[in-house]
XYZ file of C-alpha atoms in Angstrom:
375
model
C 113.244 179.531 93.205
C 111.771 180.264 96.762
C 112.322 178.263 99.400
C 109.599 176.003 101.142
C 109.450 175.944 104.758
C 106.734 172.562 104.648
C 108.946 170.348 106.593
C 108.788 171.087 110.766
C 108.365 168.201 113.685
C 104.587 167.897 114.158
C 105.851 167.938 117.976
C 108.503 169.777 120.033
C 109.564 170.551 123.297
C 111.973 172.992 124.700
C 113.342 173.950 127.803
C 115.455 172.704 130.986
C 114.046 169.104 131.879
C 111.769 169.047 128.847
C 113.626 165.265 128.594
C 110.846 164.343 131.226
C 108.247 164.184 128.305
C 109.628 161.390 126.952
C 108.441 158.849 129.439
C 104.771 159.411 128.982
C 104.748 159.925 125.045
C 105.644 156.512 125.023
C 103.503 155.444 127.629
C 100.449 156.954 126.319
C 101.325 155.181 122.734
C 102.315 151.588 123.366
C 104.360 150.129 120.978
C 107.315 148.344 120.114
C 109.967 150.624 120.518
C 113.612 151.153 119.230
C 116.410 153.371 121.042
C 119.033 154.600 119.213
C 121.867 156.497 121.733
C 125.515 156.629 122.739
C 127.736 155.779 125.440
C 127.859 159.066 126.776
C 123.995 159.835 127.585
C 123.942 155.944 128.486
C 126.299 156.385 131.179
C 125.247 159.558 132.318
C 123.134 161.178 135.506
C 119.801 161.505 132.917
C 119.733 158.004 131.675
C 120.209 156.872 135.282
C 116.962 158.992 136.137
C 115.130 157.419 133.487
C 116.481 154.043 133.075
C 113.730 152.322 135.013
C 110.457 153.870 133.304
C 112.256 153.666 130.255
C 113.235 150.011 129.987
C 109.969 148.473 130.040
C 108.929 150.860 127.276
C 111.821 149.864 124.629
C 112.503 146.338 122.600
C 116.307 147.191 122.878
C 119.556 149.704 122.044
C 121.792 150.279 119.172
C 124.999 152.399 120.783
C 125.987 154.696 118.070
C 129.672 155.617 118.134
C 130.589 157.763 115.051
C 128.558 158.578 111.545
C 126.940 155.356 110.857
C 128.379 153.667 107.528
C 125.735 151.625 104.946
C 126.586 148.446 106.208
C 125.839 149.607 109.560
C 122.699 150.457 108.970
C 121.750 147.312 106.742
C 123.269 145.696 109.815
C 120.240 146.910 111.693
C 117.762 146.707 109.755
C 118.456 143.030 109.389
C 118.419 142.938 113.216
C 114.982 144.791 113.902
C 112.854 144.540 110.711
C 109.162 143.684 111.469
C 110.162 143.789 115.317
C 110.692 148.114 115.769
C 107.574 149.915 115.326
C 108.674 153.783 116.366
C 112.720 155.059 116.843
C 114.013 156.762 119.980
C 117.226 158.834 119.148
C 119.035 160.429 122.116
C 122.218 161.771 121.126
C 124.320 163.967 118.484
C 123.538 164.366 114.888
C 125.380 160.923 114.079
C 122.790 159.294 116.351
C 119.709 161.165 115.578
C 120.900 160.534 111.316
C 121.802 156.829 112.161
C 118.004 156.448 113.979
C 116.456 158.504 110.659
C 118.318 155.931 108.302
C 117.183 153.435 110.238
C 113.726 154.327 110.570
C 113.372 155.021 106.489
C 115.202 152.102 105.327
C 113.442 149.492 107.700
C 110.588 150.336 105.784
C 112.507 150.182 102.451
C 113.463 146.530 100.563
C 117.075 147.560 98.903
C 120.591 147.890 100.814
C 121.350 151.486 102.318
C 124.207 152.095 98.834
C 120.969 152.460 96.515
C 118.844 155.179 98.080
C 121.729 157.085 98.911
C 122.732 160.568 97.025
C 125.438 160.877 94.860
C 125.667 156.855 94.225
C 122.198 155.264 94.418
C 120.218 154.302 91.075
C 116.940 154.188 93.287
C 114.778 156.534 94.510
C 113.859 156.781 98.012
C 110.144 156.973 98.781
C 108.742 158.665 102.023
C 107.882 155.781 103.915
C 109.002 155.506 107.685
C 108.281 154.877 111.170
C 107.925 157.720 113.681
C 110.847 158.879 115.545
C 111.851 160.581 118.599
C 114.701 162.944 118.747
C 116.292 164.217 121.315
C 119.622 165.962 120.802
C 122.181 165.621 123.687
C 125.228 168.232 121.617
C 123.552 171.184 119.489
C 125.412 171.520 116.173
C 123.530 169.572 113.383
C 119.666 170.559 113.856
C 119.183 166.869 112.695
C 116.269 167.041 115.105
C 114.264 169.045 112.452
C 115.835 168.401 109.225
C 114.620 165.883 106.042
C 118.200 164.119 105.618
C 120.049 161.594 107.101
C 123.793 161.793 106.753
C 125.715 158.608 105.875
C 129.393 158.497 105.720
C 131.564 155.414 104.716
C 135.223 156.425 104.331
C 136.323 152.425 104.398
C 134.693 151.226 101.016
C 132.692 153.881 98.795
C 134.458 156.877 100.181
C 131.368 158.800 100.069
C 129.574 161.400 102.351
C 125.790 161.466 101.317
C 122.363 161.713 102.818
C 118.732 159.911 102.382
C 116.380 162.808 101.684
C 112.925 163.167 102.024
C 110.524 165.468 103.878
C 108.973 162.653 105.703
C 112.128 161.987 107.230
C 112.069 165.260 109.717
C 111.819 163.667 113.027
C 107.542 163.387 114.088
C 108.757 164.801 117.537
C 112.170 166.529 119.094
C 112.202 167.264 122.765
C 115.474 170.138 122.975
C 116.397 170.017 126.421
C 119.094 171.964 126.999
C 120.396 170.260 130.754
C 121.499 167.196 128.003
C 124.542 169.698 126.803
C 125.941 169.813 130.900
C 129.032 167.869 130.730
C 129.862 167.706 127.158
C 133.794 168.588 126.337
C 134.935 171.871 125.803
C 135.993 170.694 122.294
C 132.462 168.817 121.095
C 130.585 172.005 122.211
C 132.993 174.327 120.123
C 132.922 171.726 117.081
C 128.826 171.310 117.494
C 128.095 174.999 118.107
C 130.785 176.373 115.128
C 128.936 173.875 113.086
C 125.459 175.131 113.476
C 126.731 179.027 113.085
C 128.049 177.446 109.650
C 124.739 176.576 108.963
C 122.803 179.385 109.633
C 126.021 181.516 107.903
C 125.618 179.708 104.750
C 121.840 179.714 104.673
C 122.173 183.296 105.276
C 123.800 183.935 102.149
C 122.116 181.274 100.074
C 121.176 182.260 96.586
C 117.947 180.306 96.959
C 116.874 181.864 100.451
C 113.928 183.843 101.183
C 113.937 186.943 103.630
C 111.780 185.090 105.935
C 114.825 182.315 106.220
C 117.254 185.080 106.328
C 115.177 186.464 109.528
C 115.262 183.112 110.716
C 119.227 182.800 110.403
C 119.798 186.074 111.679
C 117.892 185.123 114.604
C 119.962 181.849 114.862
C 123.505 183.649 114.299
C 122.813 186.280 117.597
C 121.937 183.237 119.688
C 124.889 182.198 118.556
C 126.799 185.503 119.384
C 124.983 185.347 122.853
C 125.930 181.816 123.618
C 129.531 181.320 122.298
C 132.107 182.425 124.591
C 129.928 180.175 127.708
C 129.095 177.565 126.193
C 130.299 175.569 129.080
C 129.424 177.375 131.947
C 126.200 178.709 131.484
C 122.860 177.580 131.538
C 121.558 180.687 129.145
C 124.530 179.829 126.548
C 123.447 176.067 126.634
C 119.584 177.081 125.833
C 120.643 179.511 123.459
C 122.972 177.315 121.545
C 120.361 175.020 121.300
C 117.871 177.402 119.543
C 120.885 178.386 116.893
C 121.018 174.569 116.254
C 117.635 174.534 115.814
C 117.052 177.449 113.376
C 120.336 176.522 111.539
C 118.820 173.052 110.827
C 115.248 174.772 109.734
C 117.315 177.332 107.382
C 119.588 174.858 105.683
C 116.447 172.555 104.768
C 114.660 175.750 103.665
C 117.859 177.184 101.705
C 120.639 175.233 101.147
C 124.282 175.149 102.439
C 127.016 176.502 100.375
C 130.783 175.811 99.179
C 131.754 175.323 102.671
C 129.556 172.259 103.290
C 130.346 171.326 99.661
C 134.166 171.128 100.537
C 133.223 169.368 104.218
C 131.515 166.845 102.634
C 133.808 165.276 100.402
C 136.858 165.994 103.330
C 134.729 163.827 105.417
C 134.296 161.120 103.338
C 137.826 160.499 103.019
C 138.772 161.193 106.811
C 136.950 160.491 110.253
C 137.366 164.222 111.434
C 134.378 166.048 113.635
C 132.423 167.460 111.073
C 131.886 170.638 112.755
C 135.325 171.030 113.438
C 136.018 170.492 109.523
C 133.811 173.162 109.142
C 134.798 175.890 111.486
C 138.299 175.333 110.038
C 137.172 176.096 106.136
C 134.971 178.708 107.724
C 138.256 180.942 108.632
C 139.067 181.365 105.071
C 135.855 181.624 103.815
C 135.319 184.269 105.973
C 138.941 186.147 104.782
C 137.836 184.913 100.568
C 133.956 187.048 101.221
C 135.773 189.934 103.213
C 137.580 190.415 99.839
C 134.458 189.882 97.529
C 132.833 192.677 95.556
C 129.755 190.890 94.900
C 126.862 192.952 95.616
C 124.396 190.614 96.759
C 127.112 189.574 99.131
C 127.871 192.967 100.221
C 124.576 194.085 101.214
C 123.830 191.154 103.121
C 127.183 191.152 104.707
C 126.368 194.712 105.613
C 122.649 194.301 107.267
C 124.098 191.208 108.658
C 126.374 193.574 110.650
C 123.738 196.448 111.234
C 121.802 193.924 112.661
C 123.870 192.226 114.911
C 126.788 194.281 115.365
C 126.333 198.028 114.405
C 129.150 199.556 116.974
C 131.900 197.631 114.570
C 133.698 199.472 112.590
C 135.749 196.657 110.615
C 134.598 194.807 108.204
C 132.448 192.661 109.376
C 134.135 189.228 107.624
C 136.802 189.889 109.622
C 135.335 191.193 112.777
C 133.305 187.700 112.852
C 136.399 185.892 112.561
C 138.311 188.267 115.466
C 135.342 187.164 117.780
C 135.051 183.595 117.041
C 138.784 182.594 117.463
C 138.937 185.072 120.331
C 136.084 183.537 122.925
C 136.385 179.935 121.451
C 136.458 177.554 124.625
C 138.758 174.759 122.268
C 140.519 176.099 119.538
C 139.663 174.163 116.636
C 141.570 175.887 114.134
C 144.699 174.681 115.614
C 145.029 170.761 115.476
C 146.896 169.465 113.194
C 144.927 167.527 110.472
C 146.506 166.310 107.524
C 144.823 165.100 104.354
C 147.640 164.278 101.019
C 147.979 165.587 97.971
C 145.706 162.903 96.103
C 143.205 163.614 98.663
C 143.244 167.606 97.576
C 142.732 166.436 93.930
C 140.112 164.556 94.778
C 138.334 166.973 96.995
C 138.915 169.137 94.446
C 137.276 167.539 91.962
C 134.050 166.825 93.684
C 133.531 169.870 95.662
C 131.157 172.298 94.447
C 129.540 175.532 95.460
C 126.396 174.251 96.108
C 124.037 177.552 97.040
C 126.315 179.830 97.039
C 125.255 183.346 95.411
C 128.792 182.900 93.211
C 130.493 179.934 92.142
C 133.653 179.725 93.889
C 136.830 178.641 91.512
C 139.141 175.629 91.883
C 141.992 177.796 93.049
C 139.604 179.488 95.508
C 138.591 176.201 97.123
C 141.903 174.821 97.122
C 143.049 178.439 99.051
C 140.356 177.503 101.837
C 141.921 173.794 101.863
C 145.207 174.573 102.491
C 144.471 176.977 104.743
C 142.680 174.642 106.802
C 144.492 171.495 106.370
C 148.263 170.485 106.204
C 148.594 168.680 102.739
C 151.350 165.987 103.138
């Protein structure tokens, strides 16, 4: 089937300072007005430039501290139904999915658990109010995508989204000045996951060679921005474009076993979900270096004509040489354990998804251990 590439923000913004349209968007559109953010934009030199213009313009904040669970959101849609007529997110992709949530399900009657993939028994319709986002890490691509990630590892133990093409924001503003200041460690996580995006989209069974073009484009900003991604202002901005594509190529083309592994990990533990990702990324990378597929194989080898042609290695492995090699945290290297059960289980519910083969159990659970100490 061939991708569609129907969902985009009807509005967006890029550039250094490109934050300052914010103020006057909402200005010139009155409203009651909902901001969704974290503690680390709220404390910072940008919010401080803002807060006075802004304040007037807003009904109140929901601080957003980690990947926002069902109850949660019902939480806050108790609080603001009826009062919130348009969402602000400023923040990472937990804040920018908590705001989507938000924004669908205020407009929704049922409890967050029934609209949700994977468990819900009712279908989500497309209403919601407008939204705002503004990404402050670049990893996700939240800011343009039709899902809202919900995670609740206490009580369901399930990773799943809200989907609809409504749902893509009505406006980002991608200023890349919002990334100054961010740890070495969220900017490796956030920027490993949105080269995982635009990887898997890349080789997608269901993408299009206009969405491979687009990843392509998304994986040499990532090239270009990766080793100074915290000391330069070209890395930041070009980071933030990879984000950006990544998100538009996943929504256009799917994810792959990767992302089908990281999901169900992260619904049983409260690890970054980029850095879950880079870590099963390693392995993946050593499993398609080995593969004979020849879909695989030809894309693996424009992939490096493209974008590396002066390599002579393969290019699996080259990829991996040069992202462990100029990584500003090393993400591969903390310890996170997950038990045996919680391998069966993963197991179990991880899938390929998009992936041009279907990768076995014992494949998967080589890319598990491999990233993961099983206790």
């Amino acid at each position: 089937m061939t991708p569609s590439l129907t969902i985009a923000n009807r509005h967006t913004w890029f550039g250094h300072g490109s934050i300052s349209q914010l103020i006057p968007l909402l200005a010139a559109d009155p409203q009651p007005t909902l901001l969704f953010s974290c503690r680390s934009f709220l404390n910072g030199a940008v919010h401080a430039s803002l807060a006075e213009t802004l304040r007037p313009l807003l009904i109140g904040t929901e601080i957003v501290s980690h990947e926002a669970s069902p109850q949660e959101i019902d939480a806050w849609v108790a609080r603001w139904r009826g009062k919130a007529l348009r969402v602000v997110a400023i923040g990472g992709g937990s804040v920018l999915d908590a705001a989507k949530a938000f924004a669908a399900l205020v407009e929704h009657p049922l409890p967050t658990l029934r609209y949700m993939e994977k468990i819900g028994d009712t279908k989500i319709s497309g209403a919601t109010l407008p939204l705002i986002a503004i990404p402050t890490t670049a990893g996700t691509g939240s800011e343009v995508t039709q899902n809202a990630v919900i995670t609740d590892t206490r009580f369901s133990k399930v990773k799943a989204s809200l989907r609809h093409n409504n749902f893509v924001p009505h406006t980002a503003i991608l200023d890349p000045q919002l990334l100054e200041g961010a740890p070495d460690k969220v900017l490796a996580y956030c920027a490993i996951d949105a080269f995982t995006h635009l990887f898997e989209a890349y080789l997608s069974k269901t993408a299009s060679a206009m969405t491979r073009e687009m990843s392509l484009t998304g994986i040499r900003h990532f090239l270009d921005a990766w080793p100074a991604l915290n000391r330069s202002d070209r890395a930041r901005e070009a980071i933030m474009q990879a984000s950006y594509l990544g998100g538009l190529t996943l929504s256009a083309a799917g994810l792959g076993v990767i992302h089908g592994i990281a999901g169900e990990i992260g619904a049983l533990h409260d690890y970054h979900h980029g850095q879950v990702c880079g870590r099963l990324l390693l392995p993946f990378l050593e499993l398609l270096a080995q593969s004979e597929q020849p879909q695989q194989r030809a894309l693996m080898n424009d992939l490096a004509a493209r974008l590396f042609p002066d390599q002579q290695d393969s290019p699996e492995r080259y990829l991996i040489e040069f992202i462990t090699r100029n990584a500003i945290a090393p993400f591969w290297q903390d310890d996170l354990p997950i038990s045996s059960d919680e391998l069966a289980v993963t197991l179990e519910k991880s899938n390929s998804k998009n992936s041009l083969i279907d990768y076995t159990a014992a494949q998967r659970q080589l890319m598990i251990e491999s990233a993961f100490r099983v206790e």
